[in-house]
Structure formats: C-alpha cells, structure tokens
Short mmCIF file of C-alpha atoms in Angstrom, two decimals:
data_model
loop_
_atom_site.label_atom_id
_atom_site.label_comp_id
_atom_site.label_asym_id
_atom_site.label_seq_id
_atom_site.Cartn_x
_atom_site.Cartn_y
_atom_site.Cartn_z
CA MET A 1 -3.59 15.11 -9.47
CA TYR A 2 -4.54 17.82 -6.89
CA PHE A 3 -7.94 16.14 -5.55
CA LYS A 4 -5.87 13.04 -4.78
CA ILE A 5 -3.29 14.86 -2.36
CA VAL A 6 -6.05 16.30 -0.94
CA GLY A 7 -7.58 13.04 -0.63
CA PHE A 8 -4.44 10.98 0.83
CA ILE A 9 -3.60 13.91 3.35
CA LYS A 10 -7.56 14.36 4.35
CA ARG A 11 -7.78 10.36 4.99
CA ASP A 12 -4.99 10.31 7.15
CA TYR A 13 -5.59 13.17 9.12
CA LEU A 14 -9.19 12.45 9.75
CA ILE A 15 -7.66 8.68 10.93
CA GLU A 16 -4.85 10.01 13.26
CA SER A 17 -6.96 12.88 14.59
CA ARG A 18 -9.85 10.16 15.56
CA TYR A 19 -7.06 8.66 17.77
CA LYS A 20 -7.21 11.74 20.24
CA LEU A 21 -4.46 10.80 22.84
CA ASN A 22 -2.01 9.20 20.52
CA PHE A 23 -2.51 12.67 17.88
CA ILE A 24 -1.65 14.65 21.15
CA LEU A 25 1.06 12.41 22.48
CA SER A 26 3.01 12.77 19.08
CA PHE A 27 3.53 16.34 19.29
CA VAL A 28 4.20 16.77 23.36
CA SER A 29 6.83 13.91 22.58
CA SER A 30 8.65 15.93 20.09
CA ILE A 31 9.21 18.43 23.03
CA LEU A 32 10.91 16.01 25.48
CA PRO A 33 14.60 15.37 23.64
CA VAL A 34 14.64 19.14 23.14
CA LEU A 35 14.74 19.77 26.45
CA SER A 36 16.96 16.67 27.32
CA PHE A 37 19.63 18.18 25.53
CA PHE A 38 19.64 21.89 26.58
CA PHE A 39 20.29 20.08 30.25
CA VAL A 40 23.14 17.88 28.36
CA ALA A 41 24.29 21.40 26.82
CA LYS A 42 24.40 22.72 29.93
CA LEU A 43 27.01 19.85 31.57
CA VAL A 44 28.84 20.19 28.72
CA GLU A 45 28.92 24.00 28.91
CA GLY A 46 32.62 25.14 29.26
CA THR A 47 34.26 22.28 28.67
CA GLY A 48 35.32 23.41 25.44
CA THR A 49 36.42 21.35 22.46
CA ASP A 50 37.61 22.23 18.83
CA SER A 51 35.21 20.26 17.23
CA LEU A 52 32.12 22.38 17.58
CA ASP A 53 33.76 25.38 17.01
CA LYS A 54 33.32 24.79 12.83
CA TYR A 55 29.44 24.99 13.87
CA GLY A 56 29.90 27.85 16.23
CA GLY A 57 30.95 26.52 19.07
CA ASP A 58 27.44 26.11 21.02
CA TYR A 59 26.06 22.31 21.85
CA PHE A 60 22.39 22.80 22.08
CA SER A 61 22.51 24.55 18.89
CA PHE A 62 24.64 21.54 17.46
CA ALA A 63 22.32 18.90 18.71
CA LEU A 64 18.91 20.75 18.30
CA ILE A 65 19.67 20.63 14.83
CA GLY A 66 20.86 17.11 14.73
CA ILE A 67 17.83 15.40 16.42
CA SER A 68 15.14 16.95 15.16
CA PHE A 69 16.27 17.16 11.40
CA THR A 70 17.30 12.96 12.13
CA ARG A 71 14.01 12.14 13.72
CA PHE A 72 12.94 14.36 10.52
CA PHE A 73 14.87 12.31 8.01
CA GLN A 74 14.10 8.68 9.66
CA LEU A 75 10.24 9.87 9.34
CA ALA A 76 11.18 10.23 5.34
CA VAL A 77 12.76 6.73 5.58
CA ASP A 78 10.48 4.76 7.46
CA THR A 79 6.75 6.69 6.23
CA PHE A 80 6.58 4.55 3.11
CA SER A 81 7.32 1.41 4.18
CA GLY A 82 5.58 2.01 7.11
CA ASN A 83 2.51 3.10 5.23
CA ILE A 84 2.91 -0.21 2.87
CA LYS A 85 2.75 -2.40 6.15
CA ARG A 86 0.03 -1.15 7.64
CA ALA A 87 -2.17 -1.28 4.28
CA GLN A 88 -0.93 -4.80 3.99
CA MET A 89 -2.00 -5.32 7.52
CA ALA A 90 -5.16 -3.64 7.21
CA GLY A 91 -6.13 -5.42 4.95
CA CYS A 92 -6.75 -2.30 2.03
CA LEU A 93 -3.39 -2.88 -0.32
CA GLU A 94 -5.49 -4.77 -2.26
CA ALA A 95 -8.17 -2.55 -2.39
CA ILE A 96 -6.34 0.31 -3.15
CA LEU A 97 -4.24 -1.45 -5.87
CA SER A 98 -6.96 -2.15 -7.90
CA SER A 99 -8.43 1.50 -8.24
CA GLN A 100 -6.98 3.50 -11.21
CA THR A 101 -4.13 5.14 -9.28
CA ASP A 102 -0.71 3.29 -10.15
CA SER A 103 1.11 2.02 -7.51
CA LYS A 104 4.38 4.62 -7.30
CA THR A 105 1.56 7.28 -6.93
CA VAL A 106 0.01 5.38 -4.38
CA VAL A 107 2.98 4.80 -2.35
CA LEU A 108 4.40 8.60 -2.65
CA LEU A 109 0.78 10.24 -2.02
CA SER A 110 0.59 7.82 1.48
CA SER A 111 3.43 9.69 3.21
CA ILE A 112 2.47 13.25 2.34
CA TYR A 113 0.49 13.76 5.81
CA SER A 114 3.46 12.19 7.70
CA PHE A 115 6.05 14.45 6.23
CA VAL A 116 3.43 17.47 7.40
CA ALA A 117 2.87 16.23 10.38
CA ALA A 118 6.59 15.72 10.98
CA GLY A 119 7.45 19.27 9.56
CA VAL A 120 5.03 20.65 12.31
CA GLN A 121 6.69 18.84 14.87
CA LEU A 122 10.21 20.14 13.75
CA LEU A 123 8.70 23.59 14.01
CA LEU A 124 7.45 23.35 16.90
CA MET A 125 10.99 21.87 18.55
CA PHE A 126 12.64 25.14 16.91
CA ALA A 127 10.03 26.95 18.54
CA VAL A 128 10.65 25.72 21.87
CA GLY A 129 13.95 26.07 21.49
CA VAL A 130 13.86 30.00 20.08
CA LEU A 131 11.42 31.56 22.59
CA PHE A 132 12.58 29.08 25.63
CA LEU A 133 16.01 27.97 25.37
CA GLY A 134 17.88 30.49 23.47
CA PHE A 135 17.91 28.81 20.00
CA ASP A 136 19.68 31.45 17.63
CA PHE A 137 18.24 31.63 14.17
CA SER A 138 19.91 35.18 13.37
CA ASN A 139 23.13 34.04 11.18
CA THR A 140 20.74 31.68 9.05
CA ASN A 141 21.01 32.12 5.08
CA VAL A 142 17.73 31.16 4.17
CA LEU A 143 18.29 30.57 0.32
CA ALA A 144 21.45 28.02 1.20
CA LEU A 145 19.05 26.21 3.74
CA VAL A 146 16.37 25.92 1.48
CA PHE A 147 18.44 24.20 -0.98
CA SER A 148 20.16 22.16 1.26
CA LEU A 149 16.68 21.03 2.77
CA LEU A 150 15.26 20.23 -0.41
CA LEU A 151 18.64 18.25 -1.33
CA SER A 152 18.63 16.08 1.73
CA PHE A 153 14.84 15.86 0.93
CA ILE A 154 14.77 14.35 -2.09
CA ALA A 155 18.01 11.84 -0.59
CA PHE A 156 16.36 10.67 2.00
CA ILE A 157 12.72 10.26 0.34
CA SER A 158 14.45 8.10 -2.30
CA LEU A 159 16.28 6.19 0.80
CA GLY A 160 12.55 5.66 2.02
CA ILE A 161 10.96 4.39 -1.55
CA PHE A 162 14.16 1.64 -1.28
CA SER A 163 12.62 0.89 1.94
CA ALA A 164 8.88 0.70 0.23
CA ALA A 165 10.55 -2.00 -2.19
CA GLY A 166 12.10 -4.00 0.87
CA THR A 167 8.58 -4.38 2.35
CA VAL A 168 7.18 -5.41 -0.65
CA ILE A 169 9.97 -7.73 -1.00
CA PHE A 170 10.86 -8.99 2.65
CA LYS A 171 7.70 -7.99 4.32
CA GLN A 172 9.45 -7.49 8.36
CA GLY A 173 12.98 -6.76 8.19
CA GLU A 174 13.65 -4.86 5.30
CA PRO A 175 17.23 -3.61 5.41
CA VAL A 176 16.86 0.15 4.28
CA GLY A 177 15.24 1.44 7.22
CA TRP A 178 16.87 -0.70 9.74
CA LEU A 179 20.51 0.32 8.07
CA PHE A 180 19.27 4.17 8.34
CA GLY A 181 18.12 3.83 11.99
CA ALA A 182 21.02 1.91 13.43
CA ILE A 183 23.81 3.82 11.64
CA SER A 184 22.48 7.74 11.31
CA ALA A 185 22.53 8.66 14.87
CA LEU A 186 26.28 6.91 15.51
CA LEU A 187 27.87 8.02 12.02
CA GLY A 188 25.87 10.93 11.00
CA GLY A 189 26.64 13.30 13.77
CA ALA A 190 23.40 13.78 15.01
CA MET A 191 24.60 14.52 18.62
CA PHE A 192 28.16 14.94 18.25
CA PRO A 193 30.56 16.27 15.93
CA ILE A 194 31.82 13.26 13.55
CA SER A 195 35.59 14.90 13.96
CA VAL A 196 35.65 13.15 17.37
CA MET A 197 35.18 9.78 15.84
CA PRO A 198 38.58 7.55 14.99
CA GLU A 199 39.33 8.12 11.32
CA TRP A 200 37.74 5.04 9.85
CA LEU A 201 34.47 5.72 11.02
CA GLN A 202 34.72 9.27 9.98
CA PHE A 203 35.50 7.41 6.53
CA LEU A 204 32.55 5.22 6.56
CA SER A 205 30.15 8.30 7.70
CA LYS A 206 31.24 9.70 4.10
CA ILE A 207 29.35 7.10 2.72
CA PHE A 208 25.86 7.99 4.40
CA PRO A 209 23.67 11.21 3.28
CA ILE A 210 22.83 12.15 6.55
CA THR A 211 26.58 13.34 7.17
CA TYR A 212 26.25 15.88 4.08
CA ALA A 213 23.07 16.46 5.02
CA LEU A 214 23.17 17.39 8.76
CA ASP A 215 26.41 19.22 8.20
CA VAL A 216 25.41 21.69 4.84
CA ILE A 217 22.24 22.69 7.34
CA ARG A 218 24.07 22.76 10.68
CA LEU A 219 26.57 25.55 8.32
CA ALA A 220 23.41 27.63 6.99
CA ILE A 221 21.66 27.65 10.10
CA LEU A 222 24.43 28.67 12.41
CA LYS A 223 27.10 30.39 10.43
CA GLY A 224 25.25 31.50 7.79
CA TYR A 225 27.15 29.69 4.56
CA SER A 226 26.25 30.64 0.99
CA MET A 227 26.04 27.68 -1.21
CA PRO A 228 29.15 28.41 -3.08
CA MET A 229 30.93 28.04 0.58
CA MET A 230 29.23 24.29 0.82
CA TRP A 231 29.81 23.43 -2.89
CA GLU A 232 31.64 20.25 -2.09
CA GLN A 233 28.67 18.74 0.22
CA LEU A 234 26.22 20.23 -1.92
CA SER A 235 27.54 18.18 -5.01
CA ILE A 236 28.04 15.05 -3.17
CA LEU A 237 24.23 15.06 -2.05
CA GLY A 238 22.98 16.48 -5.45
CA MET A 239 24.44 13.31 -6.97
CA MET A 240 23.35 11.17 -4.34
CA SER A 241 19.87 12.52 -4.78
CA CYS A 242 20.33 12.70 -8.67
CA VAL A 243 20.99 8.44 -8.41
CA LEU A 244 18.74 7.43 -5.72
CA PHE A 245 15.39 8.93 -6.83
CA PRO A 246 15.02 7.50 -10.14
CA LEU A 247 16.58 4.35 -9.26
CA SER A 248 14.37 3.93 -5.93
CA LEU A 249 11.81 4.78 -8.28
CA ARG A 250 12.29 1.81 -10.24
CA THR A 251 13.07 -0.76 -7.67
CA PHE A 252 9.90 -0.04 -5.91
CA HIS A 253 7.86 -0.62 -9.20
CA TRP A 254 10.12 -3.41 -9.97
CA ALA A 255 9.43 -4.83 -6.07
CA VAL A 256 5.41 -4.38 -6.69
CA GLU A 257 5.26 -5.95 -10.31
CA GLN A 258 7.57 -8.99 -8.57
CA GLY A 259 4.94 -9.27 -5.83
CA LYS A 260 2.31 -9.24 -8.38
CA ARG A 261 4.07 -12.15 -10.30
CA ASP A 262 5.07 -14.03 -7.34
CA GLY A 263 1.69 -13.38 -5.72
CA THR A 264 3.16 -12.18 -2.80
CA LEU A 265 2.11 -8.57 -3.23
CA MET A 266 -0.94 -8.60 0.03
CA SER A 267 0.73 -10.85 2.51
CA TYR A 268 2.77 -9.94 5.30
CA MET B 1 -14.88 -9.63 -23.18
CA ILE B 2 -12.46 -11.51 -21.16
CA CYS B 3 -9.75 -14.07 -23.05
CA ILE B 4 -8.08 -16.37 -20.77
CA GLN B 5 -5.46 -18.11 -22.52
CA ASP B 6 -3.21 -21.33 -21.64
CA VAL B 7 -3.26 -19.20 -18.16
CA SER B 8 -0.82 -21.01 -15.33
CA MET B 9 0.28 -19.38 -12.07
CA THR B 10 2.58 -20.52 -9.73
CA PHE B 11 3.15 -19.39 -5.97
CA PRO B 12 6.63 -19.52 -4.44
CA ILE B 13 6.60 -21.61 -1.31
CA PRO B 14 8.99 -19.81 1.33
CA LYS B 15 12.15 -21.34 2.29
CA LYS B 16 13.07 -22.92 5.23
CA TYR B 17 16.42 -22.01 7.17
CA ILE B 18 17.98 -25.38 6.00
CA ASP B 19 16.70 -24.55 2.82
CA TYR B 20 19.22 -21.54 2.68
CA LEU B 21 21.83 -23.37 4.21
CA PHE B 22 22.25 -25.78 1.42
CA PHE B 23 21.44 -23.67 -1.24
CA ARG B 24 18.43 -25.51 -2.09
CA ARG B 25 16.14 -24.04 -4.94
CA SER B 26 12.50 -22.21 -4.54
CA ARG B 27 9.83 -24.63 -4.63
CA TYR B 28 6.73 -23.48 -5.98
CA PHE B 29 2.75 -24.45 -5.66
CA GLN B 30 0.99 -24.73 -8.92
CA ALA B 31 -2.56 -22.64 -8.31
CA LEU B 32 -3.43 -22.50 -11.80
CA THR B 33 -2.78 -24.62 -15.01
CA ASN B 34 -3.35 -24.21 -17.99
CA VAL B 35 -6.72 -22.40 -18.13
CA ASN B 36 -8.15 -21.28 -21.27
CA LEU B 37 -11.81 -19.68 -20.94
CA THR B 38 -13.89 -16.81 -23.09
CA ILE B 39 -15.97 -14.76 -20.58
CA GLU B 40 -18.57 -12.79 -23.43
CA ASP B 41 -19.99 -9.18 -22.11
CA GLY B 42 -23.16 -9.52 -20.08
CA ASP B 43 -22.01 -13.27 -18.42
CA ARG B 44 -22.83 -13.75 -15.14
CA VAL B 45 -20.14 -16.75 -14.40
CA ALA B 46 -20.32 -18.30 -10.78
CA PHE B 47 -16.87 -20.11 -10.45
CA LEU B 48 -17.78 -23.19 -7.95
CA GLY B 49 -15.09 -25.54 -6.15
CA VAL B 50 -13.76 -26.47 -3.36
CA ASN B 51 -11.07 -24.09 -0.78
CA GLY B 52 -8.00 -24.01 -2.58
CA ALA B 53 -9.39 -24.89 -6.41
CA GLY B 54 -7.84 -21.50 -7.66
CA LYS B 55 -11.09 -19.32 -7.74
CA THR B 56 -9.94 -16.36 -6.09
CA THR B 57 -6.70 -16.47 -7.82
CA LEU B 58 -8.34 -16.72 -11.31
CA LEU B 59 -10.44 -13.69 -10.23
CA LYS B 60 -7.48 -11.67 -9.01
CA LEU B 61 -5.33 -12.64 -12.32
CA ILE B 62 -8.64 -11.35 -14.28
CA GLY B 63 -8.84 -8.25 -12.07
CA GLY B 64 -5.04 -7.44 -12.83
CA LEU B 65 -4.21 -7.75 -8.86
CA LEU B 66 -1.70 -10.64 -9.67
CA TYR B 67 0.18 -11.06 -13.23
CA PRO B 68 0.10 -14.98 -14.52
CA SER B 69 3.32 -17.36 -14.54
CA LEU B 70 2.35 -18.10 -17.88
CA GLY B 71 -0.15 -17.66 -20.48
CA MET B 72 -2.20 -14.08 -21.12
CA ILE B 73 -5.34 -12.59 -19.78
CA GLU B 74 -7.08 -9.69 -21.96
CA VAL B 75 -9.99 -7.99 -20.63
CA ASN B 76 -11.43 -5.85 -23.50
CA ARG B 77 -8.58 -6.23 -25.61
CA TYR B 78 -5.86 -4.96 -23.05
CA ASP B 79 -3.08 -7.10 -21.69
CA THR B 80 -3.53 -7.51 -17.70
CA VAL B 81 0.10 -7.67 -17.69
CA LYS B 82 1.03 -4.94 -20.34
CA ASP B 83 -1.38 -2.46 -20.10
CA ASN B 84 -2.51 -3.09 -16.25
CA ILE B 85 -4.15 0.35 -15.66
CA ASN B 86 -6.41 0.05 -18.78
CA SER B 87 -7.38 -3.40 -17.98
CA ARG B 88 -8.27 -2.84 -15.09
CA ASN B 89 -10.44 0.51 -16.10
CA SER B 90 -13.20 -1.73 -16.52
CA VAL B 91 -13.24 -4.10 -13.78
CA GLY B 92 -14.63 -3.42 -10.37
CA PHE B 93 -13.46 -5.76 -7.51
CA VAL B 94 -15.49 -6.47 -4.64
CA LEU B 95 -12.94 -8.04 -2.22
CA ASN B 96 -14.66 -10.49 0.79
CA GLU B 97 -12.53 -8.85 2.88
CA GLU B 98 -13.97 -6.97 5.70
CA ARG B 99 -10.82 -5.23 6.52
CA SER B 100 -10.44 -3.81 3.58
CA PHE B 101 -11.61 -0.45 4.60
CA TYR B 102 -10.51 2.25 6.76
CA TRP B 103 -12.61 1.38 9.94
CA ARG B 104 -12.01 4.84 11.62
CA LEU B 105 -13.45 6.36 8.29
CA SER B 106 -17.10 6.33 8.16
CA GLY B 107 -18.47 4.58 4.99
CA PHE B 108 -18.87 8.02 3.00
CA GLU B 109 -15.66 8.92 3.93
CA ASN B 110 -14.32 5.59 2.91
CA LEU B 111 -15.94 5.87 -0.49
CA GLU B 112 -14.65 9.52 -1.37
CA PHE B 113 -11.09 8.12 -0.67
CA PHE B 114 -11.90 5.15 -2.73
CA GLY B 115 -13.53 7.30 -5.63
CA ILE B 116 -10.41 9.62 -5.62
CA LEU B 117 -8.26 6.76 -6.23
CA ASP B 118 -10.52 5.85 -9.11
CA ASN B 119 -10.13 9.70 -10.65
CA LEU B 120 -13.36 10.75 -9.66
CA HIS B 121 -13.73 14.06 -7.40
CA GLY B 122 -15.93 17.01 -6.33
CA ASP B 123 -19.37 17.08 -6.73
CA LEU B 124 -19.66 14.23 -9.25
CA LEU B 125 -18.15 11.69 -6.74
CA ARG B 126 -20.44 13.19 -4.30
CA ASP B 127 -23.42 12.68 -5.93
CA LYS B 128 -22.16 9.01 -6.93
CA ILE B 129 -21.66 7.94 -3.55
CA ARG B 130 -25.25 9.35 -2.26
CA GLU B 131 -26.48 7.45 -5.17
CA LEU B 132 -24.64 4.26 -4.43
CA ILE B 133 -25.44 4.70 -0.47
CA ARG B 134 -29.06 4.49 -1.60
CA LEU B 135 -28.42 1.66 -3.60
CA VAL B 136 -26.90 -0.55 -1.61
CA GLY B 137 -29.36 0.59 1.37
CA LEU B 138 -26.87 1.72 3.78
CA ASP B 139 -28.78 5.44 4.03
CA GLY B 140 -28.28 7.05 7.31
CA ALA B 141 -25.24 4.84 8.22
CA GLU B 142 -23.30 6.34 5.63
CA ASN B 143 -21.90 8.74 8.49
CA LYS B 144 -20.83 6.16 11.12
CA GLN B 145 -17.54 4.89 11.45
CA VAL B 146 -17.07 1.64 9.22
CA ALA B 147 -15.82 -0.11 12.79
CA THR B 148 -19.63 -0.14 14.25
CA TYR B 149 -20.80 -1.62 10.69
CA SER B 150 -21.99 -5.40 11.05
CA SER B 151 -20.76 -7.91 8.14
CA GLY B 152 -23.78 -7.12 5.95
CA MET B 153 -23.09 -3.24 6.16
CA LYS B 154 -19.48 -3.69 5.22
CA GLN B 155 -20.67 -6.23 2.20
CA ARG B 156 -22.86 -3.61 1.16
CA LEU B 157 -20.28 -0.84 1.21
CA ALA B 158 -17.79 -3.23 -0.50
CA LEU B 159 -20.52 -3.43 -3.40
CA ALA B 160 -20.95 0.48 -3.33
CA ARG B 161 -16.96 0.83 -3.51
CA GLY B 162 -16.85 -1.83 -6.37
CA LEU B 163 -19.65 0.40 -8.31
CA LEU B 164 -18.22 3.90 -8.17
CA ARG B 165 -16.53 3.54 -11.53
CA ASP B 166 -19.79 1.92 -12.96
CA PRO B 167 -17.51 -0.87 -14.29
CA LYS B 168 -18.66 -3.43 -17.23
CA ILE B 169 -17.07 -6.01 -15.08
CA LEU B 170 -18.04 -6.88 -11.26
CA ILE B 171 -15.99 -9.26 -9.37
CA LEU B 172 -17.38 -10.40 -6.39
CA ASP B 173 -15.27 -12.92 -4.35
CA GLU B 174 -17.35 -14.85 -2.12
CA PRO B 175 -19.90 -12.07 -1.34
CA THR B 176 -21.97 -13.76 1.21
CA ARG B 177 -19.35 -16.22 2.87
CA THR B 178 -19.16 -13.94 6.28
CA LEU B 179 -23.07 -13.24 6.42
CA ASP B 180 -25.93 -14.48 8.29
CA PRO B 181 -28.58 -16.18 6.16
CA LYS B 182 -30.99 -12.82 6.54
CA ALA B 183 -28.16 -10.96 4.89
CA VAL B 184 -27.44 -13.52 2.68
CA ILE B 185 -30.88 -13.06 1.05
CA GLU B 186 -30.70 -9.38 1.00
CA ILE B 187 -27.25 -9.29 -0.58
CA LYS B 188 -28.31 -11.72 -3.42
CA SER B 189 -31.37 -9.59 -3.89
CA LEU B 190 -29.28 -6.58 -4.18
CA ILE B 191 -27.10 -8.30 -6.59
CA SER B 192 -29.53 -9.88 -8.71
CA SER B 193 -32.38 -7.05 -8.89
CA LYS B 194 -30.36 -3.51 -8.39
CA ILE B 195 -26.67 -4.55 -9.88
CA HIS B 196 -27.07 -6.37 -12.74
CA SER B 197 -30.67 -6.11 -14.05
CA SER B 198 -30.73 -2.62 -14.65
CA THR B 199 -27.23 -2.46 -16.51
CA LYS B 200 -26.26 -5.89 -17.88
CA ARG B 201 -22.59 -5.76 -16.41
CA THR B 202 -20.42 -8.79 -16.58
CA LEU B 203 -20.42 -10.54 -13.43
CA LEU B 204 -17.97 -13.13 -12.35
CA ILE B 205 -18.80 -14.68 -8.60
CA ALA B 206 -16.60 -17.05 -6.54
CA THR B 207 -19.07 -19.22 -4.58
CA HIS B 208 -19.40 -22.10 -2.81
CA ARG B 209 -23.39 -21.47 -2.56
CA PHE B 210 -25.25 -23.69 -5.11
CA ASP B 211 -28.14 -21.32 -4.55
CA GLU B 212 -26.34 -18.26 -5.45
CA ALA B 213 -24.91 -19.55 -8.82
CA GLU B 214 -28.14 -20.48 -9.90
CA GLU B 215 -30.09 -17.20 -8.69
CA LEU B 216 -27.55 -14.41 -9.85
CA CYS B 217 -25.79 -16.37 -12.93
CA ASN B 218 -26.29 -17.81 -16.10
CA LYS B 219 -23.43 -19.78 -16.63
CA VAL B 220 -21.57 -22.17 -14.06
CA CYS B 221 -17.70 -22.85 -14.16
CA ILE B 222 -16.13 -25.95 -11.89
CA MET B 223 -13.01 -25.57 -10.88
CA ASN B 224 -10.59 -28.23 -8.82
CA LYS B 225 -6.72 -28.70 -8.38
CA GLY B 226 -6.19 -25.26 -10.30
CA GLN B 227 -8.29 -26.63 -13.75
CA VAL B 228 -11.58 -25.34 -15.08
CA LEU B 229 -12.92 -28.85 -15.39
CA VAL B 230 -16.28 -27.36 -16.94
CA CYS B 231 -18.25 -24.56 -17.95
CA ASP B 232 -22.04 -24.78 -19.05
CA THR B 233 -25.03 -22.72 -18.93
CA VAL B 234 -27.34 -22.92 -16.08
CA GLU B 235 -30.13 -23.51 -18.66
CA SER B 236 -28.53 -26.32 -19.75
CA ILE B 237 -27.20 -27.69 -16.61
CA LYS B 238 -30.60 -27.80 -15.32
CA SER B 239 -32.03 -29.73 -18.67
CA LYS B 240 -29.49 -32.79 -18.29
CA HIS B 241 -29.44 -32.67 -14.42
CA SER B 242 -32.01 -31.96 -11.97
CA THR B 243 -30.00 -29.39 -10.04
CA ILE B 244 -26.36 -27.50 -10.20
CA GLU B 245 -25.49 -29.36 -6.96
CA SER B 246 -25.76 -32.58 -8.43
CA PHE B 247 -24.25 -31.58 -11.67
CA TYR B 248 -21.42 -30.36 -9.48
CA HIS B 249 -20.83 -33.47 -7.52
CA ASN B 250 -21.05 -35.50 -10.85
CA VAL B 251 -18.36 -33.43 -12.20
CA MET B 252 -15.85 -33.63 -8.86
CA ASN B 253 -16.73 -37.36 -8.73
CA GLU B 254 -15.66 -38.14 -12.43
CA ASN B 255 -12.35 -35.71 -11.80
CA ASN B 256 -11.21 -37.19 -8.44
CA SER B 257 -12.01 -40.65 -10.21
CA SER B 258 -10.01 -39.86 -13.17
CA LEU B 259 -7.10 -38.89 -11.09
CA CYS B 260 -6.78 -41.79 -8.81
CA ILE B 261 -6.48 -43.81 -12.17
CA SER B 262 -4.20 -41.80 -13.62
CA ARG B 263 -1.88 -42.31 -10.53
#
C-alpha cells in the first residue's frame, strides 16, 4: 500500500507541477480571500454583535476559520468526483481499472495529493493570518482540535465518495457536490454565525456536518474548549462519520459494479 | 483457458426528456447475443467484423472491464464477475485509446505508475520497465513527455504497459488502427516476433485488417451484430478458401442473406 500511496502522490505532483503557472497561482489565490475578510472585519469592527461572543467576538478570526476550513472540506467533497471525471475524460480510467488495484483503493488514493496540496494552502492562509493580520492561536486546545478535525475529515471524505459514486452514475451534475457547494457557505456558517439566520434556516443547518465541524473547530481554536465541553457536537459529527463512511464506500463500489454491468463506466 | 458461456450484453439507451415525462421504461441496445466460445492457452485469435459487431465489447468482457448482462465468462477458472481481480490477474489489456496515458508524464513515469497499480515496485519494477522499453523499441524516448510521442510510439508504450505483469493473456483492441503503414508493419513485427513467439501467450486481437489476422493469429472468429458467426483455424480457412478476406466476405454474405430471408 505504501508504494501505491507514494505512486499516486508522485503522479499528481509531477502533473500539477508541469502546469507551472497554475501550480503557483493555486497557492497565491488561497491568500486573497484572507485579505478580503481582514478588510471586511475592519469594516464591521466595533459594531458589536452577541452572535460572535460565543467565538471570542473577533470577526476576522471567525471568518478566517470559516472560509479556510470550508474551502478545505469543499475540496474533500469535490476531489473524488473530480478525479473520476478527469480520468474518464482523459481516457485513463479504463487503463486504471484494468489494473490489479481495486476501484475503491484507486478512488481513495487518487485524492491524497489534493488533500496534501489543500492542507498546504490551509497552512498558508493561517500563516498569513498569524504573521501579518493578528490571528491568535494562543487559546487553542490542540487535542480537541485534532479530534474535531479527524471526525470532520471522515464526514467530508464520505460525502466526497458519495459524490464520486454520483459522478460514475450521473456523469455530470451529480447532486452531492452541488448540494454541499451551494449550501455550505450559506447554512454552515462559514462567513457569519448561524444564530443570525431565521430559526427555520438554523434548524435546516443542523442537517449538515459543516455546521458542527466549523463550530467545534472554532471553539477549539478560539476559546480552547476541551472535548467534554463540545461532546454534543462531537457526538453528532461522530455518528455522521460512522454511518456515512462505510455507506459511502459501499455506494461507490455499487456504482462501479453498476457501471460495469451497464457498460457506462468509462463514458462521461 | 477462457470459457465464454451463453454471454449476452445489453447497453441502456439514454432516455429522452419526453421518456421521463411519460414514465417510459429504459430501452436497451443488444451488443452481444448468446456468445459461446472456448479459447485454449496459447491460442492467437483474431476477431474480425464491422464496426459495432461486438468485438471490443467481447474483449472488454473477457478483460473484466464490463460484466455480462447474461451468461458467464471464466478466465483461468476465475469468474470475471464474482472474482474480478483474480480473473484480471493473468490478463494484459492493450487499449487502442491514445489518451489512456498521462500526457504530461514521460513514458517511463507512466509505466512506473501503472506498474505500481499492478503491485510491482522498486528495482524490480524499474528493471522491468527498462526491459520493456527496449523490447518495444522506445529506447531514448522513455524520459520524454508522452505529449511529444507519435501515435506509433504511444501504441508501443501501450504494448509495454499491457506486458508489465507478464500476462498469460494479452488483449489487443485494434492495435494498428491509428497508425501509418510503416508503423503498422513495425507493430505487427513487434507483436509476432518479440511478444508472442518467445512466450506462447494467448493473444486476442480485435481488428479490421485481414493481413494482421493472418500474420499474427492461428484462429479467426468472425462477428456480426453481436454474434460470433464462425471460428476456425487460419490453416483450415486457407485450405478451403484462398484468403481470409474471401472467407470473411462469404460468411458475411451468407449471414446477411439469411437475415433477409428470416425477415
């Protein structure tokens, strides 16, 4: 397995790095939203809102965590289906699936480089925030943060694998990625606390893992909350992960088998 | 040995918007109908037929890339549906799709990646790649990006990829389709002299070229409208008919006239 992980990372790094301008721009473009929200924070500074008090009251810190992690989780959802789509369109999927590696392993390993690259972009966004814009990590409860990230990661990988299964079946316009992309920024509270929304929208937001993920990450970083203090959100996130992950793998396997039966696996 | 028993394959025809509106059932296109065939170890079989006859579908079914709608295929006693990975273990697939490589990677890097997928790694894999690069005549070009390769070079690279795990069965889907006459001769000679004669592996080739069938194969199967009309040895065909081409036209004419009568 180790050689396969290295092989996939090497393949994707070599391909990405040979599109030089795109490679550089992908890192530069991750910094721009940080600057935008820094200035938005300047604009709303001092207007005071109770909704932010739960997270320490600073809008820039709130928004930086919201946009950076939503971006990272969005990638977790998009990367699997994106890789399937690219392999279908490039004509490599048939060659890959005729190899001695099963389809589930292929789809999981195809996404490792994207996560590494997105992780580097996430760190870059926080590095700019800490070094130049006054973001503060001093309150962070590291253990609670790591655990929250792990649970969130599993939940979003599961959505990503559902999305990949959707791509195998529907080709274009698969619904999971669309649903997450369209709704996460609005309902998940990436840019504003969900408590400012009407109650029925707040209720709706509780269906989506992004709501709990951003909440626990913010509380662990900005307020230093421990795991027992966030047990309710972590339990819900944990239950979502435990149900969604095995279900997503089974769904993807079913989609590939169905594609082989229908003969539509390689079409796009 | 490959056993194909009563295999049929249907593909769904995409619905139109109006079909969804009136809740119409999906319709299907019959790509293969009741195919029965046994291919012995070491056989070199050419599948001849017009476009849409079902040649590629049959080869993809044998290679485990598709599952039959009905019937069963066993490759070295492994069912291609129930035991997909094991059935694929002894099969190498040479796809005719030029785009089946990563164009931004070199030939060597492509083979390295596909070799890893086939559970090869380290020095064993690198030595194997160097050996295959020499075998298919890509020495000196292995470190160039595939984007710079000609069609012939890509086909050579596809052959090298198909041979990475030294398969007992090699499937070639129209291996010379996109090549110029010189490259066709080179690829044919590569397959017959270096790939088959030294190892006695089973070769399954879908082709439109009679010369390819005659030079590379010892058996010929003619397909039409999803059915295998006839399979015979090249020797027997040539003893009864002057050429494979005349045999092919006779079979096709008979089949077409019997279809007309039955209508």
